[in-house]
Each structure stands twice: as C-alpha cells, then as structure tokens.
Amino acid sequence: AQSVTQLDSHVSVSEGTPVLLRCNYSSSYSPSLFWYVQHPNKGLQLLLKYTSAATLVKGINGFEAEFKKSETSFHLTKPSAHMSDAAEYFCVVSSGNSGGSNYKLTFGKGTLLTVNP
Amino acid sequence: GAGVSQTPSNKVTEKGKYVELRCDPISGHTALYWYRQSLGQGPEFLIYFQGTGAADDSGLPNDRFFAVRPEGSVSTLKIQRTERGDSAVYLCASSPQVGRGETQYFGPGTRLLVL
C-alpha cells in the first residue's frame, strides 16, 4: 500500500522569498517520488523525481527536493519564489514489488501556492 | 514533439447519457493510463494499458466505466448511464514503457459535467 500526505493545502509567500512545500509518504516498498505542478487550465507537468540515486534531486525552474527515508519525507523547496510559480503542486508516490505495480501513481491532495508581489 | 492530447476538452451531458472521452498518447509510448481528478483532490488512478490490453483496471469505480485501446495507440474511456457524481476532470497519461520511476506525461484533461 502507498499513500501521500501533503501537510499544507495552501501556502502563501512573497515574491523573492523561499518556498517550502511539505510532503510525507507511506510505502511498503522502495518508492519512486515525484513532484508535479498544475497551472490553471494546463496539464500536469513533472518538476522532478527521485528513483533511488542521489537523495537531493534538482528539477526544473530552480526547484529541488530531498528524499529522507528516516523521516519518510520528500519536501519541495525553491530559494526564491517567482510570480510564475503560482500553481497547484502535487506530491506523488509510486511503489510496488519487483514484479510490478510501480506504474500506479498515488497523488497527494495538492498544495496551492500563491505568490504575492 | 507533440504531447498527449485529449478530446473533447469539455463535455456537458445529462444524467443517464453515454459519453466517450478520447486520448492520443505520445507517439511510440506503449503504456497509457487514465486518472480522474475530482474538485479539490489529486488525480486518482483508473486503468492502465500496456499495448492493447488493460493490464490493471482496478481503479474503475464500477461497471459503467470501460476503456479500450484497440490498436495500442489511441484510447477511449466510455461511461454509460452517467451520474452527477461522475463530474470530474479525466486525465490521460502515457509513458515510453513501464518501470521503476518511469515518468508519466499527462494530457490537459477532459472536464466532464453531468447535469
């Protein structure tokens, strides 16, 4: 079984300040973890993913996330927010045994990021 | 190159009617997935195709929902006797293959409203 908890439904920051979007996961097997972003009336876009290599993962647009197994966390950060970062962000887990089921993505409920000028 | 496309982008229907939602995956992608996103929620898995066959349909909510992918490319999600609770955004995704950490590429979705 796998699940994701996004700890904040809404995060508001000022432009130029750091962004932190929190995510905890639960997985029976070694997980793959993703962050996707969804802009209004646009499709989901992959920001970054962790599969089992480096625990600090760098993504597009200056975002990064750190996989912490001991804390079962995969928080998303960005040093300086830009107005264009305003969107809905989803933390996603995919896991399964060696025989399969690692195609099934389980999404969190999402965190709405607003960026104030 | 072209991404995943979905048609129609919006669909309004009446309770009890039949609807079909179409997905065109990225060319060459063997795996195709359908998800449903209700208002204020994250997407939920419905069904997964590897080639022409449905490898996992465990997420389909009931037997009113059915999906096909007859030639291993385009897929159609079919909903019979629609109910108001079926109103949601239906998302399609594709990936080159299935494997650990494989990225799924999403289409823009079809917004279904059942009146």
XYZ file of N, CA and C in Angstrom, chain B:
345
model
N 8.249 17.679 -29.705
C 7.230 16.865 -30.348
C 5.885 17.057 -29.672
N 4.859 16.454 -30.256
C 3.506 16.600 -29.729
C 3.389 15.853 -28.415
N 2.625 16.436 -27.509
C 2.372 15.802 -26.229
C 1.126 14.952 -26.281
N 0.639 14.575 -25.121
C -0.608 13.819 -25.022
C -1.769 14.771 -25.297
N -2.676 14.354 -26.161
C -3.841 15.194 -26.429
C -5.111 14.461 -26.031
N -6.107 15.244 -25.602
C -7.375 14.679 -25.164
C -8.523 15.480 -25.775
N -9.524 14.753 -26.220
C -10.715 15.409 -26.764
C -11.972 14.734 -26.233
N -13.049 15.518 -26.046
C -13.073 16.973 -26.092
C -12.388 17.571 -24.860
N -12.184 18.857 -24.861
C -11.607 19.493 -23.674
C -12.688 19.677 -22.610
N -13.904 19.875 -23.051
C -15.040 19.988 -22.142
C -16.206 19.198 -22.704
N -16.956 18.574 -21.788
C -18.126 17.812 -22.197
C -19.229 18.011 -21.164
N -20.380 18.484 -21.626
C -21.546 18.621 -20.765
C -22.584 17.629 -21.253
N -23.113 16.840 -20.339
C -24.102 15.849 -20.703
C -25.181 15.780 -19.632
N -26.227 15.066 -19.939
C -27.313 14.917 -18.980
C -27.209 13.565 -18.290
N -27.689 13.528 -17.098
C -27.714 12.295 -16.309
C -28.358 11.187 -17.131
N -27.697 10.023 -17.144
C -28.226 8.876 -17.860
C -27.676 8.700 -19.256
N -27.010 9.712 -19.791
C -26.458 9.626 -21.142
C -25.123 8.868 -21.149
N -24.715 8.517 -22.371
C -23.454 7.816 -22.604
C -22.415 8.813 -23.141
N -21.169 8.722 -22.655
C -20.119 9.614 -23.155
C -18.857 8.820 -23.481
N -18.104 9.346 -24.422
C -16.795 8.791 -24.770
C -15.758 9.897 -24.695
N -14.633 9.586 -24.077
C -13.529 10.524 -23.947
C -12.317 9.903 -24.633
N -11.638 10.710 -25.431
C -10.559 10.174 -26.257
C -9.196 10.667 -25.791
N -8.208 9.788 -25.919
C -6.829 10.134 -25.568
C -5.879 9.701 -26.674
N -5.044 10.641 -27.128
C -3.974 10.342 -28.090
C -2.640 10.440 -27.356
N -1.981 9.325 -27.122
C -0.722 9.383 -26.366
C 0.423 9.895 -27.228
N 1.550 10.111 -26.593
C 2.760 10.472 -27.334
C 3.150 9.288 -28.223
N 3.513 9.595 -29.445
C 3.854 8.542 -30.397
C 4.970 7.652 -29.871
N 4.742 6.340 -29.958
C 5.766 5.388 -29.522
C 5.644 4.959 -28.071
N 4.801 5.647 -27.301
C 4.619 5.250 -25.900
C 3.731 4.008 -25.836
N 4.243 2.973 -25.163
C 3.486 1.727 -25.091
C 2.500 1.706 -23.930
N 2.793 2.471 -22.898
C 1.937 2.463 -21.709
C 1.017 3.678 -21.717
N -0.243 3.438 -21.338
C -1.239 4.513 -21.293
C -2.048 4.356 -20.030
N -2.372 5.481 -19.406
C -3.056 5.492 -18.115
C -4.219 6.489 -18.152
N -5.266 6.158 -17.400
C -6.360 7.094 -17.165
C -6.453 7.373 -15.667
N -6.662 8.656 -15.348
C -6.872 9.091 -13.970
C -8.117 9.982 -13.939
N -8.691 10.131 -12.752
C -9.825 11.028 -12.577
C -9.500 11.998 -11.445
N -9.752 13.280 -11.698
C -9.479 14.297 -10.688
C -10.769 15.020 -10.327
N -11.237 14.783 -9.118
C -12.423 15.483 -8.623
C -12.001 16.818 -8.042
N -12.957 17.710 -7.891
C -12.669 19.065 -7.442
C -11.972 19.057 -6.084
N -10.832 19.736 -6.016
C -10.113 19.845 -4.761
C -9.319 18.620 -4.354
N -9.211 17.664 -5.254
C -8.483 16.425 -4.954
C -7.343 16.207 -5.943
N -6.445 15.311 -5.582
C -5.439 14.897 -6.537
C -6.005 13.837 -7.465
N -5.387 13.639 -8.615
C -5.851 12.605 -9.542
C -5.829 11.219 -8.899
N -6.789 10.388 -9.296
C -6.871 9.004 -8.814
C -6.800 8.055 -10.000
N -6.028 7.008 -9.850
C -5.807 6.010 -10.897
C -7.100 5.287 -11.255
N -7.327 5.118 -12.558
C -8.475 4.357 -13.035
C -8.050 3.048 -13.703
N -7.191 3.152 -14.730
C -6.871 1.988 -15.543
C -5.543 2.215 -16.252
N -4.863 1.110 -16.551
C -3.564 1.160 -17.204
C -3.530 0.148 -18.343
N -3.030 0.594 -19.489
C -2.853 -0.272 -20.655
C -1.372 -0.460 -20.961
N -1.010 -1.708 -21.251
C 0.297 -1.987 -21.816
C 0.010 -2.537 -23.209
N 0.281 -1.743 -24.229
C -0.120 -2.149 -25.577
C -1.627 -2.062 -25.713
N -2.235 -3.115 -26.212
C -3.684 -3.113 -26.442
C -4.494 -3.587 -25.239
N -3.858 -4.272 -24.324
C -4.600 -4.875 -23.228
C -4.605 -4.055 -21.965
N -5.726 -4.115 -21.258
C -5.832 -3.439 -19.966
C -5.109 -4.292 -18.926
N -3.944 -3.833 -18.498
C -3.152 -4.608 -17.548
C -3.663 -4.479 -16.125
N -4.342 -3.384 -15.831
C -4.857 -3.161 -14.478
C -6.029 -2.204 -14.568
N -7.238 -2.686 -14.294
C -8.421 -1.816 -14.306
C -9.013 -1.699 -12.907
N -8.188 -1.891 -11.907
C -8.667 -1.938 -10.530
C -9.222 -0.610 -10.032
N -8.901 0.492 -10.703
C -9.371 1.799 -10.269
C -10.704 2.209 -10.847
N -11.222 1.469 -11.802
C -12.533 1.814 -12.365
C -13.586 1.693 -11.270
N -14.404 2.716 -11.066
C -15.307 2.726 -9.912
C -16.429 1.695 -9.983
N -16.904 1.370 -11.149
C -17.981 0.372 -11.296
C -18.077 -0.031 -12.766
N -19.027 -0.904 -13.059
C -19.088 -1.459 -14.418
C -19.709 -0.506 -15.439
N -20.032 0.716 -15.030
C -20.470 1.709 -16.019
C -19.279 2.282 -16.780
N -18.097 2.078 -16.232
C -16.869 2.613 -16.822
C -16.149 1.503 -17.580
N -15.687 1.845 -18.781
C -14.968 0.881 -19.597
C -13.980 1.643 -20.479
N -12.838 1.062 -20.755
C -11.861 1.729 -21.626
C -11.276 0.722 -22.599
N -10.936 1.211 -23.790
C -10.346 0.363 -24.820
C -9.148 1.053 -25.440
N -8.294 0.233 -26.044
C -7.131 0.737 -26.777
C -6.839 -0.274 -27.892
N -7.714 -0.352 -28.871
C -7.723 -1.474 -29.822
C -6.460 -1.640 -30.651
N -5.757 -0.565 -30.971
C -4.574 -0.689 -31.811
C -3.306 -0.315 -31.069
N -3.400 -0.205 -29.778
C -2.221 0.068 -28.979
C -1.753 1.508 -29.014
N -2.620 2.395 -29.512
C -2.255 3.815 -29.529
C -3.362 4.624 -28.861
N -4.328 5.099 -29.642
C -5.438 5.884 -29.109
C -6.276 5.046 -28.147
N -6.747 5.717 -27.092
C -7.612 5.036 -26.124
C -8.902 5.836 -25.959
N -9.975 5.120 -25.662
C -11.253 5.747 -25.404
C -11.783 5.265 -24.061
N -12.152 6.216 -23.214
C -12.801 5.911 -21.943
C -14.300 6.106 -22.151
N -15.068 5.080 -21.815
C -16.508 5.105 -22.071
C -17.252 5.049 -20.745
N -18.230 5.911 -20.609
C -19.039 5.938 -19.390
C -20.503 5.794 -19.790
N -21.129 4.759 -19.278
C -22.559 4.526 -19.557
C -23.409 5.093 -18.430
N -24.632 5.458 -18.760
C -25.627 5.900 -17.755
C -24.980 6.858 -16.762
N -24.463 7.952 -17.298
C -23.725 8.887 -16.454
C -24.544 9.364 -15.263
N -23.827 9.625 -14.180
C -24.406 10.149 -12.947
C -23.719 11.465 -12.606
N -24.396 12.282 -11.782
C -23.821 13.579 -11.428
C -22.476 13.409 -10.739
N -22.317 12.338 -10.003
C -21.056 12.074 -9.314
C -19.892 11.749 -10.233
N -20.188 11.531 -11.522
C -19.107 11.277 -12.479
C -18.444 12.579 -12.926
N -19.019 13.710 -12.568
C -18.450 15.007 -12.953
C -17.053 15.145 -12.362
N -16.081 15.398 -13.220
C -14.675 15.470 -12.806
C -13.846 15.807 -14.041
N -12.542 15.971 -13.821
C -11.606 16.080 -14.940
C -10.972 14.707 -15.151
N -11.056 14.206 -16.357
C -10.484 12.900 -16.686
C -9.155 13.129 -17.399
N -8.098 12.606 -16.808
C -6.747 12.815 -17.306
C -6.203 11.544 -17.927
N -5.490 11.724 -18.998
C -4.808 10.610 -19.646
C -3.307 10.877 -19.577
N -2.526 9.837 -19.425
C -1.069 9.960 -19.413
C -0.466 8.815 -20.209
N 0.750 9.019 -20.677
C 1.450 7.929 -21.356
C 2.917 7.931 -20.939
N 3.558 6.788 -21.116
C 4.986 6.673 -20.835
C 5.609 5.728 -21.850
N 6.912 5.896 -22.106
C 7.557 5.049 -23.119
C 7.456 3.562 -22.800
N 7.552 3.262 -21.521
C 7.469 1.884 -21.063
C 7.070 1.913 -19.607
N 6.977 0.767 -19.014
C 6.631 0.690 -17.598
C 7.860 0.255 -16.831
N 8.151 0.944 -15.775
C 9.291 0.566 -14.969
C 9.428 1.496 -13.793
N 10.352 1.164 -12.925
C 10.552 1.948 -11.717
C 10.883 3.400 -12.064
N 10.093 4.306 -11.545
C 10.372 5.712 -11.723
C 10.110 6.257 -13.112
N 9.440 5.473 -13.931
C 9.158 5.937 -15.289
C 8.259 7.168 -15.230
N 8.601 8.208 -15.976
C 7.798 9.433 -15.976
C 6.534 9.246 -16.795
N 5.415 9.653 -16.240
C 4.155 9.665 -16.975
C 3.886 11.099 -17.449
N 3.575 11.237 -18.727
C 3.327 12.533 -19.346
C 1.822 12.707 -19.496
N 1.318 13.781 -18.916
C -0.119 13.975 -18.842
C -0.651 14.883 -19.949
N -1.871 14.603 -20.368
C -2.594 15.479 -21.251
C -3.311 16.564 -20.454
N -3.987 17.490 -21.146
C -4.647 18.607 -20.465
C -5.947 18.216 -19.786
N -6.474 17.030 -20.108
C -7.685 16.571 -19.448
C -8.961 16.898 -20.205
N -10.003 16.136 -19.895
C -11.362 16.425 -20.351
C -12.203 16.723 -19.123
N -12.801 17.903 -19.120
C -13.659 18.295 -17.987
C -15.072 17.838 -18.304
N -15.564 16.872 -17.529
C -16.904 16.319 -17.734
C -17.863 16.873 -16.693
N -18.981 17.398 -17.164
C -20.029 17.890 -16.270
C -21.315 17.156 -16.598
N -21.853 16.478 -15.599
C -23.111 15.743 -15.773
C -24.213 16.513 -15.047
N -25.193 16.964 -15.823
C -26.283 17.768 -15.242
C -27.449 16.910 -14.770
